[in-house]
C-alpha cells in the first residue's frame, strides 16, 4: 500500500468516484455556512462598512490562485520524474480552475479597492504579481491546447511550469521592489497575535475550507473527465487501426 | 561550437536572415511613441527609460522564432542534435548568436534613440550598461521559449504569450536601473539583481531548453 497506487488511472477512478460525493457535499456545506454567516450574520466593520464582506470571496480565491500553481508544480514534477499520467492530467485540469480563482481575486479586489482606496486598479506589487500570475496560467493553458501529441504536450507544459514557477516568484519580488504597495500585509494566520477580529475570522475559516474543498471537487471531476477523454481517444485510435 | 556560432551569424546577416529587422523595429517603436503621447519633451523625458527598455524587449521578441524554426524545418536540427556537441552547449551557442545579432546592436543603438526621447544625460551610461547586462537574459529566456514552441506550425503568437511573462523581472530591474540613475538614486541593487537574473538564466535555462528540444524531436 503506497501513495503511488493512486497513480493507476483505474484505481484513481474508483477511489475518486467513491470520494467525490462526500467532498461535494462538504463543499456545499462549508461554502453555505461560511458565506451565509459571513454575509448576513456578521456586523459591519466600523471603518469599512459592509464592504469588508468581500473578504469572504477575495481572500480564499487569492489563496487558492497561488496554491493551485504550487499544486501544478508538484504534479508536473511527479510527471517528469515518475511518468504517472494521472499526475500531469491533474495539472492540466487544475489550470483553468486556477485562472478563474486568479480572475476572481482580481475582480473582487477591484470592487473592494474602489470604495476603500478610491481606485479600481493600482500598480501595487501584490496586484501586479497577480496579473502576471494570470498571464502565466494563460501561457500554460495555451501551450497545452497548441500541441497535438498528448505526451509531448505533457512534457513541454511541465517544463514550462517549472521554469514559470521560478519566474513567477522572481516577478513577485521584482514587483515588490519596483513599487511600494497600497495593499495591506498578511493579517491572517493561525498563531499570530495581530489578527483580524474573531467575528470575521470564524466565517472566513469556513470560506477558506470551502474554497479548498471546492477546488478538490472540481479537480477530481475535471481529472476524471480528462482520463475519460484520454480513454476515448485511445479507443477511437484502436477502432481506426482495426478498420 | 565556434563553427556553429559562425554559421548562425552568417545565416542571420545573410539576406532574409532578419538581422537589422529587429533594429528597424526598435527604431520604429521609439519613433511612434512621441506620436502616441505627444511631443512634449517633459513627458518624453519621464517615460524614456521605460519606453527604450520595452522597445528593446519587443524587438528582441520579434526575432526569437528564427532561432530554431528554420533549422527544424530543413532538417539540420537533427544533424545538430546528433553532433558530438552536447545539446545544452548547442542551445547556449544559439542564444549567444541571437544576442550578438539582436541584443548587442540594440544596446548600441539605444543611446542614439535615447536622444530622440530626450533621456536625461545621467541615464545614458546606465541605459547602455543595463541593456548590456539584461539583453543576454532576454536572449536566453527567448531561446527557451523558442525551444518549447519549435514543433508548432504557427508558434509565433504562442511564443510571445509564453515568453513575455518571463521577461517581466528583467524589464522591471532594467528599467528601474535607468530610472534610478536619472533620479540620482543608488543603482547598485537593481543592477545586481539584473546581473543575477542574467547569470541564473545562462546557468540554468540551457538545460530546460535542451530538454524541450529533446522532447520536440522525439
PDB file of N, CA, C and O in Angstrom, chain B residues 54-83:
ATOM      1  N   UNK B  54      11.184  48.651 -23.029  1.00  0.00           N
ATOM      2  CA  UNK B  54      10.099  47.884 -23.628  1.00  0.00           C
ATOM      3  C   UNK B  54      10.347  47.688 -25.120  1.00  0.00           C
ATOM      4  O   UNK B  54      10.147  46.596 -25.671  1.00  0.00           O
ATOM      5  N   UNK B  55      10.830  48.750 -25.782  1.00  0.00           N
ATOM      6  CA  UNK B  55      11.118  48.646 -27.209  1.00  0.00           C
ATOM      7  C   UNK B  55      12.178  47.598 -27.491  1.00  0.00           C
ATOM      8  O   UNK B  55      12.020  46.756 -28.382  1.00  0.00           O
ATOM      9  N   UNK B  56      13.248  47.600 -26.695  1.00  0.00           N
ATOM     10  CA  UNK B  56      14.314  46.608 -26.882  1.00  0.00           C
ATOM     11  C   UNK B  56      13.773  45.206 -26.663  1.00  0.00           C
ATOM     12  O   UNK B  56      14.100  44.265 -27.403  1.00  0.00           O
ATOM     13  N   UNK B  57      12.920  45.079 -25.673  1.00  0.00           N
ATOM     14  CA  UNK B  57      12.353  43.770 -25.341  1.00  0.00           C
ATOM     15  C   UNK B  57      11.482  43.249 -26.489  1.00  0.00           C
ATOM     16  O   UNK B  57      11.581  42.074 -26.891  1.00  0.00           O
ATOM     17  N   UNK B  58      10.653  44.128 -27.052  1.00  0.00           N
ATOM     18  CA  UNK B  58       9.783  43.699 -28.150  1.00  0.00           C
ATOM     19  C   UNK B  58      10.606  43.386 -29.399  1.00  0.00           C
ATOM     20  O   UNK B  58      10.332  42.410 -30.114  1.00  0.00           O
ATOM     21  N   UNK B  59      11.641  44.207 -29.644  1.00  0.00           N
ATOM     22  CA  UNK B  59      12.487  43.945 -30.803  1.00  0.00           C
ATOM     23  C   UNK B  59      13.183  42.597 -30.660  1.00  0.00           C
ATOM     24  O   UNK B  59      13.349  41.854 -31.629  1.00  0.00           O
ATOM     25  N   UNK B  60      13.570  42.276 -29.428  1.00  0.00           N
ATOM     26  CA  UNK B  60      14.211  41.000 -29.149  1.00  0.00           C
ATOM     27  C   UNK B  60      13.227  39.861 -29.413  1.00  0.00           C
ATOM     28  O   UNK B  60      13.573  38.827 -29.997  1.00  0.00           O
ATOM     29  N   UNK B  61      11.989  40.068 -29.006  1.00  0.00           N
ATOM     30  CA  UNK B  61      10.949  39.049 -29.153  1.00  0.00           C
ATOM     31  C   UNK B  61      10.691  38.716 -30.621  1.00  0.00           C
ATOM     32  O   UNK B  61      10.441  37.570 -30.992  1.00  0.00           O
ATOM     33  N   UNK B  62      10.821  39.761 -31.458  1.00  0.00           N
ATOM     34  CA  UNK B  62      10.469  39.631 -32.866  1.00  0.00           C
ATOM     35  C   UNK B  62      11.297  38.568 -33.583  1.00  0.00           C
ATOM     36  O   UNK B  62      10.817  37.876 -34.468  1.00  0.00           O
ATOM     37  N   UNK B  63      12.562  38.433 -33.179  1.00  0.00           N
ATOM     38  CA  UNK B  63      13.455  37.545 -33.920  1.00  0.00           C
ATOM     39  C   UNK B  63      13.591  36.173 -33.270  1.00  0.00           C
ATOM     40  O   UNK B  63      14.393  35.364 -33.715  1.00  0.00           O
ATOM     41  N   UNK B  64      12.802  35.926 -32.214  1.00  0.00           N
ATOM     42  CA  UNK B  64      13.010  34.683 -31.469  1.00  0.00           C
ATOM     43  C   UNK B  64      12.681  33.433 -32.272  1.00  0.00           C
ATOM     44  O   UNK B  64      13.404  32.443 -32.225  1.00  0.00           O
ATOM     45  N   UNK B  65      11.567  33.472 -33.017  1.00  0.00           N
ATOM     46  CA  UNK B  65      11.142  32.212 -33.645  1.00  0.00           C
ATOM     47  C   UNK B  65      12.102  31.765 -34.739  1.00  0.00           C
ATOM     48  O   UNK B  65      12.013  30.646 -35.218  1.00  0.00           O
ATOM     49  N   UNK B  66      13.057  32.651 -35.117  1.00  0.00           N
ATOM     50  CA  UNK B  66      14.046  32.230 -36.115  1.00  0.00           C
ATOM     51  C   UNK B  66      15.137  31.355 -35.516  1.00  0.00           C
ATOM     52  O   UNK B  66      15.876  30.709 -36.245  1.00  0.00           O
ATOM     53  N   UNK B  67      15.261  31.376 -34.198  1.00  0.00           N
ATOM     54  CA  UNK B  67      16.403  30.699 -33.586  1.00  0.00           C
ATOM     55  C   UNK B  67      16.448  29.222 -33.981  1.00  0.00           C
ATOM     56  O   UNK B  67      17.472  28.707 -34.405  1.00  0.00           O
ATOM     57  N   UNK B  68      15.310  28.535 -33.853  1.00  0.00           N
ATOM     58  CA  UNK B  68      15.303  27.102 -34.162  1.00  0.00           C
ATOM     59  C   UNK B  68      14.454  26.749 -35.375  1.00  0.00           C
ATOM     60  O   UNK B  68      14.646  25.708 -35.977  1.00  0.00           O
ATOM     61  N   UNK B  69      13.484  27.619 -35.707  1.00  0.00           N
ATOM     62  CA  UNK B  69      12.459  27.231 -36.671  1.00  0.00           C
ATOM     63  C   UNK B  69      13.038  26.758 -38.013  1.00  0.00           C
ATOM     64  O   UNK B  69      12.694  25.683 -38.500  1.00  0.00           O
ATOM     65  N   UNK B  70      13.945  27.568 -38.577  1.00  0.00           N
ATOM     66  CA  UNK B  70      14.465  27.232 -39.906  1.00  0.00           C
ATOM     67  C   UNK B  70      15.261  25.930 -39.863  1.00  0.00           C
ATOM     68  O   UNK B  70      15.118  25.067 -40.730  1.00  0.00           O
ATOM     69  N   UNK B  71      16.082  25.778 -38.830  1.00  0.00           N
ATOM     70  CA  UNK B  71      16.859  24.551 -38.692  1.00  0.00           C
ATOM     71  C   UNK B  71      15.950  23.344 -38.537  1.00  0.00           C
ATOM     72  O   UNK B  71      16.227  22.262 -39.037  1.00  0.00           O
ATOM     73  N   UNK B  72      14.856  23.563 -37.809  1.00  0.00           N
ATOM     74  CA  UNK B  72      13.915  22.460 -37.585  1.00  0.00           C
ATOM     75  C   UNK B  72      13.242  22.069 -38.889  1.00  0.00           C
ATOM     76  O   UNK B  72      13.071  20.892 -39.196  1.00  0.00           O
ATOM     77  N   UNK B  73      12.891  23.074 -39.693  1.00  0.00           N
ATOM     78  CA  UNK B  73      12.148  22.789 -40.914  1.00  0.00           C
ATOM     79  C   UNK B  73      13.008  22.098 -41.970  1.00  0.00           C
ATOM     80  O   UNK B  73      12.552  21.180 -42.641  1.00  0.00           O
ATOM     81  N   UNK B  74      14.268  22.551 -42.130  1.00  0.00           N
ATOM     82  CA  UNK B  74      15.060  21.942 -43.196  1.00  0.00           C
ATOM     83  C   UNK B  74      15.856  20.729 -42.715  1.00  0.00           C
ATOM     84  O   UNK B  74      16.650  20.166 -43.468  1.00  0.00           O
ATOM     85  N   UNK B  75      15.648  20.328 -41.482  1.00  0.00           N
ATOM     86  CA  UNK B  75      16.242  19.071 -41.034  1.00  0.00           C
ATOM     87  C   UNK B  75      17.639  19.199 -40.449  1.00  0.00           C
ATOM     88  O   UNK B  75      18.177  18.218 -39.930  1.00  0.00           O
ATOM     89  N   UNK B  76      18.243  20.384 -40.504  1.00  0.00           N
ATOM     90  CA  UNK B  76      19.601  20.489 -39.964  1.00  0.00           C
ATOM     91  C   UNK B  76      19.606  20.353 -38.440  1.00  0.00           C
ATOM     92  O   UNK B  76      20.638  20.077 -37.835  1.00  0.00           O
ATOM     93  N   UNK B  77      18.421  20.540 -37.838  1.00  0.00           N
ATOM     94  CA  UNK B  77      18.313  20.352 -36.380  1.00  0.00           C
ATOM     95  C   UNK B  77      18.696  18.922 -35.992  1.00  0.00           C
ATOM     96  O   UNK B  77      19.416  18.710 -35.014  1.00  0.00           O
ATOM     97  N   UNK B  78      18.204  17.941 -36.765  1.00  0.00           N
ATOM     98  CA  UNK B  78      18.512  16.550 -36.457  1.00  0.00           C
ATOM     99  C   UNK B  78      20.015  16.298 -36.508  1.00  0.00           C
ATOM    100  O   UNK B  78      20.570  15.591 -35.666  1.00  0.00           O
ATOM    101  N   UNK B  79      20.662  16.899 -37.494  1.00  0.00           N
ATOM    102  CA  UNK B  79      22.115  16.745 -37.616  1.00  0.00           C
ATOM    103  C   UNK B  79      22.818  17.382 -36.419  1.00  0.00           C
ATOM    104  O   UNK B  79      23.743  16.814 -35.844  1.00  0.00           O
ATOM    105  N   UNK B  80      22.339  18.572 -36.034  1.00  0.00           N
ATOM    106  CA  UNK B  80      22.974  19.276 -34.924  1.00  0.00           C
ATOM    107  C   UNK B  80      22.832  18.488 -33.629  1.00  0.00           C
ATOM    108  O   UNK B  80      23.753  18.442 -32.810  1.00  0.00           O
ATOM    109  N   UNK B  81      21.666  17.867 -33.466  1.00  0.00           N
ATOM    110  CA  UNK B  81      21.429  17.117 -32.230  1.00  0.00           C
ATOM    111  C   UNK B  81      22.321  15.887 -32.160  1.00  0.00           C
ATOM    112  O   UNK B  81      22.819  15.517 -31.090  1.00  0.00           O
ATOM    113  N   UNK B  82      22.570  15.248 -33.316  1.00  0.00           N
ATOM    114  CA  UNK B  82      23.416  14.055 -33.308  1.00  0.00           C
ATOM    115  C   UNK B  82      24.906  14.407 -33.320  1.00  0.00           C
ATOM    116  O   UNK B  82      25.742  13.526 -33.197  1.00  0.00           O
ATOM    117  N   UNK B  83      25.232  15.677 -33.455  1.00  0.00           N
ATOM    118  CA  UNK B  83      26.631  16.093 -33.437  1.00  0.00           C
ATOM    119  C   UNK B  83      27.227  15.851 -32.052  1.00  0.00           C
ATOM    120  O   UNK B  83      26.491  15.730 -31.065  1.00  0.00           O
TER     121      UNK B  83
END
